[in-house]
Every structure is written in structure tokens, then in C-alpha cells.
CSV table of C-alpha atoms in Angstrom, one decimal:
chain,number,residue,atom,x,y,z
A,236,UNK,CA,109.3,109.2,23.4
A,237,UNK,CA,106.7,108.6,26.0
A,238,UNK,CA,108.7,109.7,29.1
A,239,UNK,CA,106.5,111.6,30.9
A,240,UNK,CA,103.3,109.0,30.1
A,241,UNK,CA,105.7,106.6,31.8
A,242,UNK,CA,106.6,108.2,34.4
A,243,UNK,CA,103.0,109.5,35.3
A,244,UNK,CA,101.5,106.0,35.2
A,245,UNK,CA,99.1,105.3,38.6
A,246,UNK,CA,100.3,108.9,40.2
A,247,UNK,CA,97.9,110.9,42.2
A,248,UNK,CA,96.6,114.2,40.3
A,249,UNK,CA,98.5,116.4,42.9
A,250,UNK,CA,101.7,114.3,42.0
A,251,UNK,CA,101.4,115.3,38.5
A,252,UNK,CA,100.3,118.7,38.9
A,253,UNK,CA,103.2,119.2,41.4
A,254,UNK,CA,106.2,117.0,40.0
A,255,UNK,CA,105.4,117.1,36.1
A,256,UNK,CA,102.9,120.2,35.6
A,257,UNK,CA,105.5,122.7,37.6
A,258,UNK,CA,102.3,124.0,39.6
A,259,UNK,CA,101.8,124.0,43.0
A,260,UNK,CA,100.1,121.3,45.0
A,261,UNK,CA,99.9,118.8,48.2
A,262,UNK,CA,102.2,115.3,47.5
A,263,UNK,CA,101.9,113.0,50.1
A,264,UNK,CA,105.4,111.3,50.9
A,265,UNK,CA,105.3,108.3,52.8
A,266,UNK,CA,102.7,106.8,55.1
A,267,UNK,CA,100.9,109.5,56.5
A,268,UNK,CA,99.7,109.0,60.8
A,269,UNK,CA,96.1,110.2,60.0
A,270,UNK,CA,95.3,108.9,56.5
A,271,UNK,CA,91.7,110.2,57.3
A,272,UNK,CA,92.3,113.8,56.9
A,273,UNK,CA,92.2,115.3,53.6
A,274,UNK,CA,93.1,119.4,53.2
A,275,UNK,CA,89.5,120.0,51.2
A,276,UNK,CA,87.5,118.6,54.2
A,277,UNK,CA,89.5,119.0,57.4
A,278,UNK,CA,90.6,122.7,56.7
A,279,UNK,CA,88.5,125.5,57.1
A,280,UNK,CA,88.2,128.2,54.3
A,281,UNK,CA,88.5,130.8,56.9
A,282,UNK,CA,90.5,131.6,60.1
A,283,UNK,CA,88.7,130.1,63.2
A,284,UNK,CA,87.9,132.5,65.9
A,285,UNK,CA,87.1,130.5,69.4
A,286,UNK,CA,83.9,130.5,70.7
A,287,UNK,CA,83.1,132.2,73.9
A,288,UNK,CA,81.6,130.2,76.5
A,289,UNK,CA,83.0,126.7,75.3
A,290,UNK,CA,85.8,125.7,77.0
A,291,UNK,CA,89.8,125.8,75.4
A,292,UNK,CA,91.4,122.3,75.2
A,293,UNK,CA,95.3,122.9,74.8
A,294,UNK,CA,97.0,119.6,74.2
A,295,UNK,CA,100.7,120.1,74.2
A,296,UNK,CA,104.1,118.2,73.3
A,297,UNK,CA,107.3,118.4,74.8
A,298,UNK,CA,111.0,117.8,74.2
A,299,UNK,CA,113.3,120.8,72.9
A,300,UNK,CA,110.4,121.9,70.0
A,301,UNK,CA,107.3,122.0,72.5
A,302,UNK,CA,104.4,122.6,70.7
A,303,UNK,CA,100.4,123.2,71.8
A,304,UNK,CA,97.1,123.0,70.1
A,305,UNK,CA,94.0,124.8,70.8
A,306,UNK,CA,90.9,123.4,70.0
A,307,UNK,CA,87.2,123.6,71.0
A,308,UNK,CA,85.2,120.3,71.6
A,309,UNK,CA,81.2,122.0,70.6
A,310,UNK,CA,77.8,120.8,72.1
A,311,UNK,CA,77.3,118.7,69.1
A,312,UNK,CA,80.7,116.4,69.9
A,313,UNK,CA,82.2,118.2,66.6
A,314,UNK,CA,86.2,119.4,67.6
A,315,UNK,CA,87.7,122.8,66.0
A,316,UNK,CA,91.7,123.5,66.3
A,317,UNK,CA,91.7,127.3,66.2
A,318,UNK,CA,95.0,127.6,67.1
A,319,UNK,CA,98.7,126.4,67.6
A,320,UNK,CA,102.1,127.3,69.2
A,321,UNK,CA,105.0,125.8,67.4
A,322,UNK,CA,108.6,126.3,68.9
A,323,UNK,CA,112.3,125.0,67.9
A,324,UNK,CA,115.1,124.2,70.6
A,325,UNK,CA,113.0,126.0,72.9
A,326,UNK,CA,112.8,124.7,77.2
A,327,UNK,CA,109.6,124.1,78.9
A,328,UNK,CA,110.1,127.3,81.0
A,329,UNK,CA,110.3,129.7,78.1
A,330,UNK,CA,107.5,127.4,76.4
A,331,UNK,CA,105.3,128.2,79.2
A,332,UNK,CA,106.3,132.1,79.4
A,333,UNK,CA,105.5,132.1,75.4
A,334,UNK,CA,101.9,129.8,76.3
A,335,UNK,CA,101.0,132.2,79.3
A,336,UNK,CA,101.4,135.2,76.9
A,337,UNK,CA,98.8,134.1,74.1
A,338,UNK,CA,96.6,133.2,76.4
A,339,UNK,CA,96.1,136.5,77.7
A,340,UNK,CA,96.7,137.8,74.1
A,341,UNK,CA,93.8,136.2,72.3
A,342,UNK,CA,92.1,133.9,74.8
A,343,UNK,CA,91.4,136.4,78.1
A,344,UNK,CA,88.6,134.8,80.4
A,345,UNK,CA,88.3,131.8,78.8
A,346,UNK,CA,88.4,128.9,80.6
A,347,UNK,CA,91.2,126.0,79.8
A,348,UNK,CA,92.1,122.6,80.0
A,349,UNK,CA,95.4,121.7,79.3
A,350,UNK,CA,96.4,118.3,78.6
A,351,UNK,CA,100.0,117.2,78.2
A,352,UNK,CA,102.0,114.2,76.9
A,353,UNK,CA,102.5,111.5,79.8
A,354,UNK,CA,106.2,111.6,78.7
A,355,UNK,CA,106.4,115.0,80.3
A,356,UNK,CA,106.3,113.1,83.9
A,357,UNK,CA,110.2,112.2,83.4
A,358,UNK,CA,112.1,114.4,85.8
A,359,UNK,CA,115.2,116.2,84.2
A,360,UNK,CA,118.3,115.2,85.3
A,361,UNK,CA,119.9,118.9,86.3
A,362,UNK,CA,116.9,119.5,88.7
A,363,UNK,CA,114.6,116.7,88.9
A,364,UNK,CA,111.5,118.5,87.7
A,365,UNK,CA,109.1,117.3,85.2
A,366,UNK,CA,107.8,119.7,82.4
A,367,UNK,CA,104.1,119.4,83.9
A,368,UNK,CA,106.1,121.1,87.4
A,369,UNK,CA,107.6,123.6,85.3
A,370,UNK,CA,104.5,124.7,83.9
A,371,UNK,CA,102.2,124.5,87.1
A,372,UNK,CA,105.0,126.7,88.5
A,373,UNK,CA,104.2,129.2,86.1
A,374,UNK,CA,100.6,129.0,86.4
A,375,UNK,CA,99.5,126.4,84.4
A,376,UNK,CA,97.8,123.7,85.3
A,377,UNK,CA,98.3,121.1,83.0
A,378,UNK,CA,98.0,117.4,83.5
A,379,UNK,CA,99.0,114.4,81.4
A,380,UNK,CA,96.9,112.6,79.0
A,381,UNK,CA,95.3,109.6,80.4
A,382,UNK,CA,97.4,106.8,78.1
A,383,UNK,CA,100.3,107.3,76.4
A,384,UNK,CA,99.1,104.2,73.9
A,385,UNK,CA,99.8,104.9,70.3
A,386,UNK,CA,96.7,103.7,69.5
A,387,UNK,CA,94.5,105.0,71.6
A,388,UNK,CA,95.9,108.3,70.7
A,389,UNK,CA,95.2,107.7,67.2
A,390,UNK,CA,92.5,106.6,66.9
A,391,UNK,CA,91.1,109.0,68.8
A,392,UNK,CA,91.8,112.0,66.3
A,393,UNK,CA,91.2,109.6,63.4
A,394,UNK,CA,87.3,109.1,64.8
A,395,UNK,CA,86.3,112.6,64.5
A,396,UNK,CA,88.0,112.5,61.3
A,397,UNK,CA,85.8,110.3,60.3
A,398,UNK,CA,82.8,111.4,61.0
A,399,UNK,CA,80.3,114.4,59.7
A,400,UNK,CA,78.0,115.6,62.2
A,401,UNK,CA,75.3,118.0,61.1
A,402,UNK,CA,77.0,118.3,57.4
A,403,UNK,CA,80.1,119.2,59.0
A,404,UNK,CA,83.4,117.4,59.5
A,405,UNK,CA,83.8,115.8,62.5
A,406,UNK,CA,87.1,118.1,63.0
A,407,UNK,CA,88.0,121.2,61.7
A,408,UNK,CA,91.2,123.1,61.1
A,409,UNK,CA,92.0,127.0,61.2
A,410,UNK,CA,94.0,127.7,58.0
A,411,UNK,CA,96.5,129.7,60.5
């Protein structure tokens, strides 16, 4: 008797709904990076399309499951992710190969700034190239980030979570 009262007591609505009411639902595990985002505010209804004239930010991550954003900073300071390229055990030279072909795919003529983790400046140790040298090879001029500070980083993102500007979120996500 009383189980599931118990075992209810001071959980979220979305941990109910999810673990108790066998529906589906968002349940936060652990401490989440950006605590400031929230799916009803921070994700757009619709897919994004990128707007033409504003330039393409494309901030990217390395390691063996590189991974870019692309976003859109607008006149009014407000960011938009429209975008992203998600990899798994994957090289920066077929990363870039992959990059270099949605560009011209779904972002032809529009200008770009691409901005990479400062751990991409370690040379490899089979051919003493960074990941930023591969990709400027190939094309792409990408630099790193100005600090690799995890604070700085963070709280970057987590201001324009923070903020509405015009009755808008500060940043916005593309369902995609």
C-alpha cells in the first residue's frame, strides 16, 4: 500500500510521467552543464533555416567524434543554432571532407567563421599536425577559441540563455 505515493514524493512532473505514468518525457539525470536551458524555451517549434546576409559561426570539437555547430549571432545580439554535424570514431580529415560538403550543400555563399577548441593545437604524434592544419589544408579556415577556460566558456552560452531580447530567448535551437 502506498508504493507509488512513496516513491513519487518531491519528483519532477517529467519524472513521474516518464518513470511511473509509462509516457514519454525529458528526465534530467545528473547535474546538467547549462542548467539555464529548458526544451519549452530554448527549442524552436520549427526547423531553423539560416538567414542570408548574417554571417555562419561554426564552432567545432575535436577528438575521434568531432562535432560542429552552426549558429547565427542576429543584429539584436540574439544567437540561433540552425545546425549541427555529429560524428563517431571519425579523423579530422574525413571531419573536414564531411564539413566542406554541407557547406556547399545547404550553406552556398554564405560567409563563415569557424571557431575551434584550443585543444585542437596539439600536434599528432604520427605527423605532427594539429586538427586546425588539417582543416586549413582542406580549405577551412578555422582558428581556436580565444580561452580554453571552463568558465568562460560557460558562462558564455549560459548568458544568452538567460536572457530574452525582444520577447525572444536569448538563444534558440533548430529542433533538427
Amino acid at each position: 500500500p502506498g508504493y507509488y505515493a512513496k516513491r513519487i514524493a518531491g519528483k519532477s512532473p517529467d519524472h513521474v510521467r516518464v518513470y511511473y505514468g509509462c509516457q514519454y518525457g525529458f528526465v534530467r539525470e545528473g547535474r546538467p552543464v547549462f542548467s539555464e536551458f529548458m526544451d519549452s524555451l530554448h527549442v524552436a517549434r520549427e526547423r531553423l533555416a539560416p538567414l542570408p546576409g548574417v554571417l555562419l559561426h561554426i564552432g567545432i570539437d575535436f577528438g575521434l567524434t568531432p562535432a560542429a555547430v552552426f549558429g547565427q549571432r542576429l543584429a539584436n545580439g540574439r544567437w540561433v543554432f540552425i545546425d549541427e554535424l555529429v560524428t563517431e570514431d571519425m579523423g579530422v580529415s574525413r571531419f573536414a571532407d564531411l564539413l566542406l560538403a554541407r557547406l556547399d550543400e545547404r550553406y552556398p555563399g554564405y560567409e563563415t567563421r569557424i571557431t575551434g577548441d584550443p585543444a585542437g593545437m596539439q600536434r599528432a604524434q604520427t605527423d605532427e599536425r594539429t586538427p586546425f592544419d588539417i582543416l586549413y589544408a582542406k580549405g577551412l579556415d578555422a582558428r581556436p577559441a580565444e580561452s580554453n577556460s571552463f568558465t568562460i566558456r560557460r558562462e558564455a552560452v549560459a548568458g544568452a540563455l538567460s536572457r530574452i531580447v525582444d520577447g525572444k530567448p536569448g538563444l534558440l535551437v533548430s529542433p533538427e
